[in-house]
PDB file of C-alpha atoms in Angstrom:
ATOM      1  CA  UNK A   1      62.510 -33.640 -78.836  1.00  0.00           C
ATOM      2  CA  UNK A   2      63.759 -30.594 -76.471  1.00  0.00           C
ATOM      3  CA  UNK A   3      67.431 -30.825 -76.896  1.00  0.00           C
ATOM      4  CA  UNK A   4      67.921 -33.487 -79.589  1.00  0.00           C
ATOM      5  CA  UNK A   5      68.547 -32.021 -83.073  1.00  0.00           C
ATOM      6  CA  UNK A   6      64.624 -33.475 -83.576  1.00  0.00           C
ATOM      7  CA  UNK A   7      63.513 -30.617 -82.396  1.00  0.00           C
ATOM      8  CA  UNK A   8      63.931 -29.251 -85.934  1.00  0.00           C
ATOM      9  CA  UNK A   9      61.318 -31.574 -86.735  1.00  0.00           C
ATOM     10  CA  UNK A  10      58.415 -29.730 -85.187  1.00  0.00           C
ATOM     11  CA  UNK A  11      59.888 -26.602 -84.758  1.00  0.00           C
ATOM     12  CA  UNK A  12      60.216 -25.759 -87.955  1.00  0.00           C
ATOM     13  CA  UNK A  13      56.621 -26.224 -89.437  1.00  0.00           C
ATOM     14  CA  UNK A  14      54.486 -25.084 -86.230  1.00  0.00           C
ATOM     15  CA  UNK A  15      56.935 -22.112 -86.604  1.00  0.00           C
ATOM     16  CA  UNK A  16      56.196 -21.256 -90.324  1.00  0.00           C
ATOM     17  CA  UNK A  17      52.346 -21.460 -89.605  1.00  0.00           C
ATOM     18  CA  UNK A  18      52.916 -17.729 -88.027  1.00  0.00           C
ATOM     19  CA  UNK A  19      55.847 -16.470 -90.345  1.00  0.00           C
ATOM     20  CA  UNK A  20      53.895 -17.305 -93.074  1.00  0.00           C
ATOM     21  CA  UNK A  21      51.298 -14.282 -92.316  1.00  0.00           C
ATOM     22  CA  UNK A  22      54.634 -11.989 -92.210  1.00  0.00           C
ATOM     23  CA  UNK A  23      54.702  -9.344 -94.765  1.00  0.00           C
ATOM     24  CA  UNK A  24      51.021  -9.215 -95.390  1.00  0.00           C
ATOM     25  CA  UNK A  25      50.544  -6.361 -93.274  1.00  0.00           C
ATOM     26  CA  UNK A  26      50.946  -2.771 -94.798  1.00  0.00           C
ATOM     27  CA  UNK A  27      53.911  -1.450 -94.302  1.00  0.00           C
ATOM     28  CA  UNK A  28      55.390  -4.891 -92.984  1.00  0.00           C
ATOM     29  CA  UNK A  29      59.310  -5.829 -93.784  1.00  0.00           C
ATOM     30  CA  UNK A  30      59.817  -8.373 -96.477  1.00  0.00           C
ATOM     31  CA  UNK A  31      62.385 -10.419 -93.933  1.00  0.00           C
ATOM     32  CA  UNK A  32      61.612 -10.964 -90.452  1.00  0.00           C
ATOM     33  CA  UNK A  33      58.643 -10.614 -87.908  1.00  0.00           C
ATOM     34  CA  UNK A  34      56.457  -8.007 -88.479  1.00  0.00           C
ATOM     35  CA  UNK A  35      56.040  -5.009 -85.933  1.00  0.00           C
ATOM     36  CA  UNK A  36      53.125  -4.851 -83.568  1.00  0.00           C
ATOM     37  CA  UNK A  37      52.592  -0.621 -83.064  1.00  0.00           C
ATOM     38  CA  UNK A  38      49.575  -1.125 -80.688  1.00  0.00           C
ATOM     39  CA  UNK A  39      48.423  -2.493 -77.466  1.00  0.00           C
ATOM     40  CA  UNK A  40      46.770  -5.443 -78.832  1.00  0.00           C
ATOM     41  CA  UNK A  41      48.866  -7.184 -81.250  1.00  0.00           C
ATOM     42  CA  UNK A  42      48.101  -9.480 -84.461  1.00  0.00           C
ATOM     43  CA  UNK A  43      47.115 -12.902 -83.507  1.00  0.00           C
ATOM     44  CA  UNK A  44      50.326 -14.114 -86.186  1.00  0.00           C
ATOM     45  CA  UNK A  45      52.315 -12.116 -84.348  1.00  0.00           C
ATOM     46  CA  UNK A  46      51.077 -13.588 -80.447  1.00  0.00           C
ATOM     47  CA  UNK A  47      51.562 -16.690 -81.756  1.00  0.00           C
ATOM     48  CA  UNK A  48      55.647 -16.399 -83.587  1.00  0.00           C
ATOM     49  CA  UNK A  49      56.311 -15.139 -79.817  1.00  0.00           C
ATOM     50  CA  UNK A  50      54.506 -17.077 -78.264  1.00  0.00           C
ATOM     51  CA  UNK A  51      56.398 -20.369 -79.563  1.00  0.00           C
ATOM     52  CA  UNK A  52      59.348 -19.222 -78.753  1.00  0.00           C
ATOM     53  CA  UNK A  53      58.594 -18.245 -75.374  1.00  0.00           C
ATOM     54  CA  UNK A  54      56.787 -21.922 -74.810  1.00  0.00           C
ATOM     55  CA  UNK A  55      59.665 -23.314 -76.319  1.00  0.00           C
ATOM     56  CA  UNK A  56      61.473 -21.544 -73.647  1.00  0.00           C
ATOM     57  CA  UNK A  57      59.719 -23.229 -70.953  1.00  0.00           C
ATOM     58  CA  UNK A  58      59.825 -26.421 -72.487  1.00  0.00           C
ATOM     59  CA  UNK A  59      63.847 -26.488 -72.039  1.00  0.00           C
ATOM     60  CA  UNK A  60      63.751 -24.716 -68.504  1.00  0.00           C
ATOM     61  CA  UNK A  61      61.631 -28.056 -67.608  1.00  0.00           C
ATOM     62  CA  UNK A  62      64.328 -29.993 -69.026  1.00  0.00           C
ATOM     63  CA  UNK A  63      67.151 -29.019 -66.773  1.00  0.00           C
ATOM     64  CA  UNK A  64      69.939 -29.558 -69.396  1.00  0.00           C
ATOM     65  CA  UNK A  65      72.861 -29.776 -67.077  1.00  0.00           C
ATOM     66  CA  UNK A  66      75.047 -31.145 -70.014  1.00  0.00           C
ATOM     67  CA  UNK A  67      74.540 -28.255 -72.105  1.00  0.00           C
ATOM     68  CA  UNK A  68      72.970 -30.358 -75.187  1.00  0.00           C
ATOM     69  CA  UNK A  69      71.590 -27.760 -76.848  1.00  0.00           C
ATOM     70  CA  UNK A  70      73.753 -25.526 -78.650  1.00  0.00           C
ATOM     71  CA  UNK A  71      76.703 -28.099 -78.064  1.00  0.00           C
ATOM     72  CA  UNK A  72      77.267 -27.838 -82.002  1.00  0.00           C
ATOM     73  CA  UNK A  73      77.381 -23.934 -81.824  1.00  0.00           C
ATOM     74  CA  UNK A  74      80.407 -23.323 -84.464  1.00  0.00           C
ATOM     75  CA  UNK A  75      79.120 -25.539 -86.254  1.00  0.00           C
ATOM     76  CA  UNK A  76      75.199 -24.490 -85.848  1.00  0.00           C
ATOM     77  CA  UNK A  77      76.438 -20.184 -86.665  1.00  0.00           C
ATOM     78  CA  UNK A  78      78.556 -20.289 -89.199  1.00  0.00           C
ATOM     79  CA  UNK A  79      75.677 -22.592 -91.706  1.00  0.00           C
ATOM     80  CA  UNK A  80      73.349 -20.277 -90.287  1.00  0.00           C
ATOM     81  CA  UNK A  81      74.923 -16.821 -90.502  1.00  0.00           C
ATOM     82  CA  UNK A  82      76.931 -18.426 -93.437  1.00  0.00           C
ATOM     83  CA  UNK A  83      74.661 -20.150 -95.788  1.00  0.00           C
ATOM     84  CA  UNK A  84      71.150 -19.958 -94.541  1.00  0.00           C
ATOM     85  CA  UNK A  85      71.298 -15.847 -93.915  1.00  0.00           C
ATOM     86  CA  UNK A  86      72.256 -14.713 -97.315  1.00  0.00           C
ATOM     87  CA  UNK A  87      69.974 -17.481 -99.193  1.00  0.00           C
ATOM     88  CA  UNK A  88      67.167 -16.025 -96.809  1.00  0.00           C
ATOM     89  CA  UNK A  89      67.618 -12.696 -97.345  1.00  0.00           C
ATOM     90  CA  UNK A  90      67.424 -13.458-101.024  1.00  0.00           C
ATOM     91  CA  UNK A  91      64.529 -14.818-101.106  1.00  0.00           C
ATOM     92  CA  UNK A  92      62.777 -12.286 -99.075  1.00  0.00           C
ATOM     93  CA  UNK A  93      63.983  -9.615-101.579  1.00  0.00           C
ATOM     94  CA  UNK A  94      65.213 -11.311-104.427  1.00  0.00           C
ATOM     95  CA  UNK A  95      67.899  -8.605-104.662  1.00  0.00           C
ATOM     96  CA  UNK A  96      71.412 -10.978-106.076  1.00  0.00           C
ATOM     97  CA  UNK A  97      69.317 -13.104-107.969  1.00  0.00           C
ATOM     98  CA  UNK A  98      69.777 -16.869-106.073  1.00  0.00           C
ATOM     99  CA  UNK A  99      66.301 -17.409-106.032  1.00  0.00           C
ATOM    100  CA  UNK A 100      65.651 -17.327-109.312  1.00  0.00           C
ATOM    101  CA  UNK A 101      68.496 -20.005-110.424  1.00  0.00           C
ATOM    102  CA  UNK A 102      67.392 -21.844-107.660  1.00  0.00           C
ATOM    103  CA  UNK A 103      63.583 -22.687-107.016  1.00  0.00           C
ATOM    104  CA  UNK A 104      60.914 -22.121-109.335  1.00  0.00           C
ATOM    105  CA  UNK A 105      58.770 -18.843-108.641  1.00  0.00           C
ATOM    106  CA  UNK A 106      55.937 -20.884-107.243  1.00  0.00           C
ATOM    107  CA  UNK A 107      58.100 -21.877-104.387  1.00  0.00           C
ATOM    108  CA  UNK A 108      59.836 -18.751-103.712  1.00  0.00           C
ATOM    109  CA  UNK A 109      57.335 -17.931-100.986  1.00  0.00           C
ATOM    110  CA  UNK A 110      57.782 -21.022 -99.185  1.00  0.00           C
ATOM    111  CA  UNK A 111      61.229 -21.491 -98.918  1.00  0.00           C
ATOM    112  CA  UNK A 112      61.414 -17.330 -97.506  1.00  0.00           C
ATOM    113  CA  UNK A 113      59.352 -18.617 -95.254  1.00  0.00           C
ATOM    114  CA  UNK A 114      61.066 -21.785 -94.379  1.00  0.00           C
ATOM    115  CA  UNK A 115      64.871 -19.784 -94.656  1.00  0.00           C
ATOM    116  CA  UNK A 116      63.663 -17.750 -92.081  1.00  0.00           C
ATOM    117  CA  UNK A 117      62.408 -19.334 -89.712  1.00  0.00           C
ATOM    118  CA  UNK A 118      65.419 -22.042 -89.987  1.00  0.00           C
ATOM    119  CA  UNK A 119      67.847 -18.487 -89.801  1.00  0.00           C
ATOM    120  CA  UNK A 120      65.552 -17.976 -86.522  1.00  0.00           C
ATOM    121  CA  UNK A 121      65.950 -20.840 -84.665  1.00  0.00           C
ATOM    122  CA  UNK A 122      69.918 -21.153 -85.833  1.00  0.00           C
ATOM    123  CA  UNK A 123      71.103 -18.508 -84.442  1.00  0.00           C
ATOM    124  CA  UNK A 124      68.865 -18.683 -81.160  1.00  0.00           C
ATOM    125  CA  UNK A 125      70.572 -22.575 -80.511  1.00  0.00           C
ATOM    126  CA  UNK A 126      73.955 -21.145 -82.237  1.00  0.00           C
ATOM    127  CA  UNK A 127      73.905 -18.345 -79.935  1.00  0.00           C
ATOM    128  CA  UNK A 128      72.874 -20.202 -76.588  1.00  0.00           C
ATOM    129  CA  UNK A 129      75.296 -22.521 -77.207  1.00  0.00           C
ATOM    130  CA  UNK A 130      78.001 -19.662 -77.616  1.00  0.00           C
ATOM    131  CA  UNK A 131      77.462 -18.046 -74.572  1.00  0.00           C
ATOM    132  CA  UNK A 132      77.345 -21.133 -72.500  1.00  0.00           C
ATOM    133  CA  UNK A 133      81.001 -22.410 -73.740  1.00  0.00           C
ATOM    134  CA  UNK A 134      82.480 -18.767 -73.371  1.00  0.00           C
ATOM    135  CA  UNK A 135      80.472 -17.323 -70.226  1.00  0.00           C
ATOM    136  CA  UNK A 136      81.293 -20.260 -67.743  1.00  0.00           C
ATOM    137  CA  UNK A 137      81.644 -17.911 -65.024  1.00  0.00           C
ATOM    138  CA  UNK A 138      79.524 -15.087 -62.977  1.00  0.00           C
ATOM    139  CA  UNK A 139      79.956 -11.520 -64.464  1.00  0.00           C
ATOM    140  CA  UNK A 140      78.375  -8.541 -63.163  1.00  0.00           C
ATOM    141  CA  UNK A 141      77.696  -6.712 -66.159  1.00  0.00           C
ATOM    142  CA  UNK A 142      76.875  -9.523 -68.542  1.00  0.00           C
ATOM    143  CA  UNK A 143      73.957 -10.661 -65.379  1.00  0.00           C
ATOM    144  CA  UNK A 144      72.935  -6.942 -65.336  1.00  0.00           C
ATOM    145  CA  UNK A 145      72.408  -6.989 -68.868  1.00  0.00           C
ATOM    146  CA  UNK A 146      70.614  -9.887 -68.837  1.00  0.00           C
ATOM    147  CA  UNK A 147      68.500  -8.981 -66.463  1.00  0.00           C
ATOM    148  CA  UNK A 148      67.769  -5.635 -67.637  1.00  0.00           C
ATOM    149  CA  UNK A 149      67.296  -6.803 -71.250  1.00  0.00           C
ATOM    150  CA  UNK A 150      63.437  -7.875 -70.387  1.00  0.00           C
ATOM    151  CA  UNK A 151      62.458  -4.323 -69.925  1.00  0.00           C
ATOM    152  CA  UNK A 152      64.697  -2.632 -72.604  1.00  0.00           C
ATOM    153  CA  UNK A 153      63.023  -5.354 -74.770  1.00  0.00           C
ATOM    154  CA  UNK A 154      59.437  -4.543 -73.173  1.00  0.00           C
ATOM    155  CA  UNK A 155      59.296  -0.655 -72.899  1.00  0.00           C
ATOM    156  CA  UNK A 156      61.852   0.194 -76.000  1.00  0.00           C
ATOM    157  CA  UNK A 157      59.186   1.076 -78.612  1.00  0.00           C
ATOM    158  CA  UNK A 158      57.780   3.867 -77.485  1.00  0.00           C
ATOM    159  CA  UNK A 159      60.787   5.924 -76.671  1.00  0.00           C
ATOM    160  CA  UNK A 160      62.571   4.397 -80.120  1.00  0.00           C
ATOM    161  CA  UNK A 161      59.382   5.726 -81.936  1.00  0.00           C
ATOM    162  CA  UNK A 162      59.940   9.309 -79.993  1.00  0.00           C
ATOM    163  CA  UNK A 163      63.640   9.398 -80.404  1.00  0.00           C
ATOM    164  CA  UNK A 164      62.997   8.866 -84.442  1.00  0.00           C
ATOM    165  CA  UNK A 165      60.984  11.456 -84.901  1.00  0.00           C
ATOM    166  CA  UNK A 166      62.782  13.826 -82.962  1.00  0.00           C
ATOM    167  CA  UNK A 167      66.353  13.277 -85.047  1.00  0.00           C
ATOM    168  CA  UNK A 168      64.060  12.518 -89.051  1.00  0.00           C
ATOM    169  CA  UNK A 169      64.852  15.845 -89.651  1.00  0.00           C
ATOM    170  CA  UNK A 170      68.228  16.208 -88.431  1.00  0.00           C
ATOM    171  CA  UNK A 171      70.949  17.184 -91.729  1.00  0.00           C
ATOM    172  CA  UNK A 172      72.971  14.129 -90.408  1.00  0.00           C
ATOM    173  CA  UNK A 173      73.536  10.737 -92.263  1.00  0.00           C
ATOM    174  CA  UNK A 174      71.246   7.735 -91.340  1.00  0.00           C
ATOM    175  CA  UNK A 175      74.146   5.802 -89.533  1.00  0.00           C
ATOM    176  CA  UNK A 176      74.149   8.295 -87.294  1.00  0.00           C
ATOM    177  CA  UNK A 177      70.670   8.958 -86.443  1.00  0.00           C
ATOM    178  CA  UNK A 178      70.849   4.915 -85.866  1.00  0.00           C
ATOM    179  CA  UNK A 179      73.455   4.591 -83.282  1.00  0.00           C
ATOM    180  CA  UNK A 180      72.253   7.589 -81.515  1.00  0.00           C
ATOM    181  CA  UNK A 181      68.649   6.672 -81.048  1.00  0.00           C
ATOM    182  CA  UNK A 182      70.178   3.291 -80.103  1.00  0.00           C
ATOM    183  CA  UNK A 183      72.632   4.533 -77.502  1.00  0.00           C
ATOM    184  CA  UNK A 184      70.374   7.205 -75.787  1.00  0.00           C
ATOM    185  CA  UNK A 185      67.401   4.764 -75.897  1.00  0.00           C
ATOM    186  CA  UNK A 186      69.290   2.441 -73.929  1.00  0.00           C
ATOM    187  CA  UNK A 187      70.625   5.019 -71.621  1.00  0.00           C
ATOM    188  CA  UNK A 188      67.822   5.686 -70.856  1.00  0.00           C
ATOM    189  CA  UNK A 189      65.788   2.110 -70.612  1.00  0.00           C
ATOM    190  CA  UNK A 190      69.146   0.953 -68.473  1.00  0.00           C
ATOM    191  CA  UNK A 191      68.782   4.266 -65.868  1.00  0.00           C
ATOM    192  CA  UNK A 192      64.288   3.579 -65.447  1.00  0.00           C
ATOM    193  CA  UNK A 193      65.499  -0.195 -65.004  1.00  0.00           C
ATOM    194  CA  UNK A 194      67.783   0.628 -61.892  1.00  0.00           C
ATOM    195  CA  UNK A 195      65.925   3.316 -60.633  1.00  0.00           C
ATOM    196  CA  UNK A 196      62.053   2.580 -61.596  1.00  0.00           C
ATOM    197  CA  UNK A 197      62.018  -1.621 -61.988  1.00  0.00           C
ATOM    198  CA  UNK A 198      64.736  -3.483 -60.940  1.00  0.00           C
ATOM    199  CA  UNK A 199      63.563  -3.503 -56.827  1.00  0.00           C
ATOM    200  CA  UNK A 200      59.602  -3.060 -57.674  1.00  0.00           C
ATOM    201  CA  UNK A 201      56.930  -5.751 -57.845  1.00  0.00           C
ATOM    202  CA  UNK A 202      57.645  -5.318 -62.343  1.00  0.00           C
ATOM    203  CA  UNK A 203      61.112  -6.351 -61.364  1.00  0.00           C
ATOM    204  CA  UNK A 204      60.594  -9.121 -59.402  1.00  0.00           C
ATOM    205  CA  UNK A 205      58.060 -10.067 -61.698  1.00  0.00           C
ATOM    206  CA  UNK A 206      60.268  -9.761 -64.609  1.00  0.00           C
ATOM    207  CA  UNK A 207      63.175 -11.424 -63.249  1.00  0.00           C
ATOM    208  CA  UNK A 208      62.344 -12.178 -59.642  1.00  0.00           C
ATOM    209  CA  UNK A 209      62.883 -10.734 -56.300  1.00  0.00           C
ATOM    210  CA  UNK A 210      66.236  -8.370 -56.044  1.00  0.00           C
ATOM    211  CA  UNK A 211      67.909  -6.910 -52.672  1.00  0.00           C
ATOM    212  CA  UNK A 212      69.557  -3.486 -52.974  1.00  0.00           C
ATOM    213  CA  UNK A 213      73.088  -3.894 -51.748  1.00  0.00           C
ATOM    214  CA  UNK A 214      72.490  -1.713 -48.611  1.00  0.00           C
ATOM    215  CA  UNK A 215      69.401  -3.673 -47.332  1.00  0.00           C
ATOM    216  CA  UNK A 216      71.324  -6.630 -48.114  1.00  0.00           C
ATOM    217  CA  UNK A 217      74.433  -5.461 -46.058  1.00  0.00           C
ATOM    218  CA  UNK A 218      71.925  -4.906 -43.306  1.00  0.00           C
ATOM    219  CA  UNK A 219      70.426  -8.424 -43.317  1.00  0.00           C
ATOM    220  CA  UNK A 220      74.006  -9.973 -42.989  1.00  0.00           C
ATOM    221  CA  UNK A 221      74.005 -11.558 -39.951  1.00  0.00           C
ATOM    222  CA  UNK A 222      76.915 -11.996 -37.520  1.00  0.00           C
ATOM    223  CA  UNK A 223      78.558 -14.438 -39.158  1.00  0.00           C
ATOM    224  CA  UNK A 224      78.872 -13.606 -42.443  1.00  0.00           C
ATOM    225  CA  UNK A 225      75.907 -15.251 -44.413  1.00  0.00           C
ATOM    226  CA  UNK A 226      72.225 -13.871 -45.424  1.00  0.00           C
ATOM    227  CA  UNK A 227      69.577 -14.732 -43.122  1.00  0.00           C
TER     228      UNK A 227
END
């Protein structure tokens, strides 16, 4: 029920319990999770992240060797990003119209709902499933990334919420107040990572224990292995 394509089964509803409460909030997004601005977040909110992070554990305690999920990823990305994206967003906004020629109004809520959390957990197995069949090997900078991306993830939303209102009133088009908030954000997050997290007890606990290269030279013994 981990790996299988069951998992859809249970995933699916216990998932929508949460999304459901999406939206209600003011100023809340008509597609996607809402935003949690303050230290103690909405319980709806806990619990959407909190699924996927127990769902999370659930597969690290299957040790899926084979690669089962995700083995369907082309497959699994193109319905989602394909088919299950568009008819989501639509029904979120009702902006082309589908929804309408599709489902009765009554059941326009719960099929956004539904869309979106299927969208959700299609891309997440799509996506897993990606990067297993074309990152076989060990790379540097996609390990650093991944590593990193806990904290970036963590500590963005402070500095995202600084960097936007420092450029709102800037005479320059929206695109580009976008990619530059994103690219000095991360600038940022990546340099406090390597400098502030990566070899502290936040690291260690975020990703476990690292070694900076020169202690790690040092503890090379004689011949040629770490002690």
């Amino acid at each position: 029920m981990i790996t299988s394509p069951l998992r859809y089964l249970w995933l699916l509803p216990v998932t929508m319990v949460p999304q459901a409460c999406m939206g209600l909030l003011p100023g809340a997004s008509e597609f996607g999770p809402d935003t949690a601005v303050g230290f103690i977040p909405a319980p709806h909110i806990l619990l959407y992240y909190a699924i996927f992070f127990g769902f999370g554990v659930l597969y690290f305690d299957c040790d899926d060797q084979q690669g089962k999920l995700g083995r369907w990823w082309p497959i699994t990305l193109l319905v989602t990003f394909v088919v299950v994206l568009p008819l989501a967003l639509d029904f979120a906004t009702g902006l082309v119209g589908w929804r309408e020629q599709l489902a009765p109004a009554s059941l326009h809520r719960l099929l956004n709902v539904l869309l979106q959390v299927l969208y959700t957990w299609g891309a997440t197995f799509g996506l897993i499933g990606a990067f297993r069949a074309l990152l076989k090997r060990e790379n540097k900078t996609i390990r650093y990334l991944s590593d990193s991306s806990y904290w970036l993830y963590v500590a963005h939303l402070p500095l995202v919420l600084l960097a936007q209102m420092a450029v709102r009133n800037w005479q320059i088009p929206a695109a580009a107040k976008f990619g530059l908030v994103c690219v000095v954000v991360t600038v940022i997050l990546l340099l406090s990572y390597e400098y502030l997290v990566r070899y502290t007890l936040v690291g260690t606990m975020l990703n476990g224990r690292k070694t900076r290269p020169a202690k790690l030279l040092e503890e090379v013994a004689p011949t040629g292995h770490v002690e």
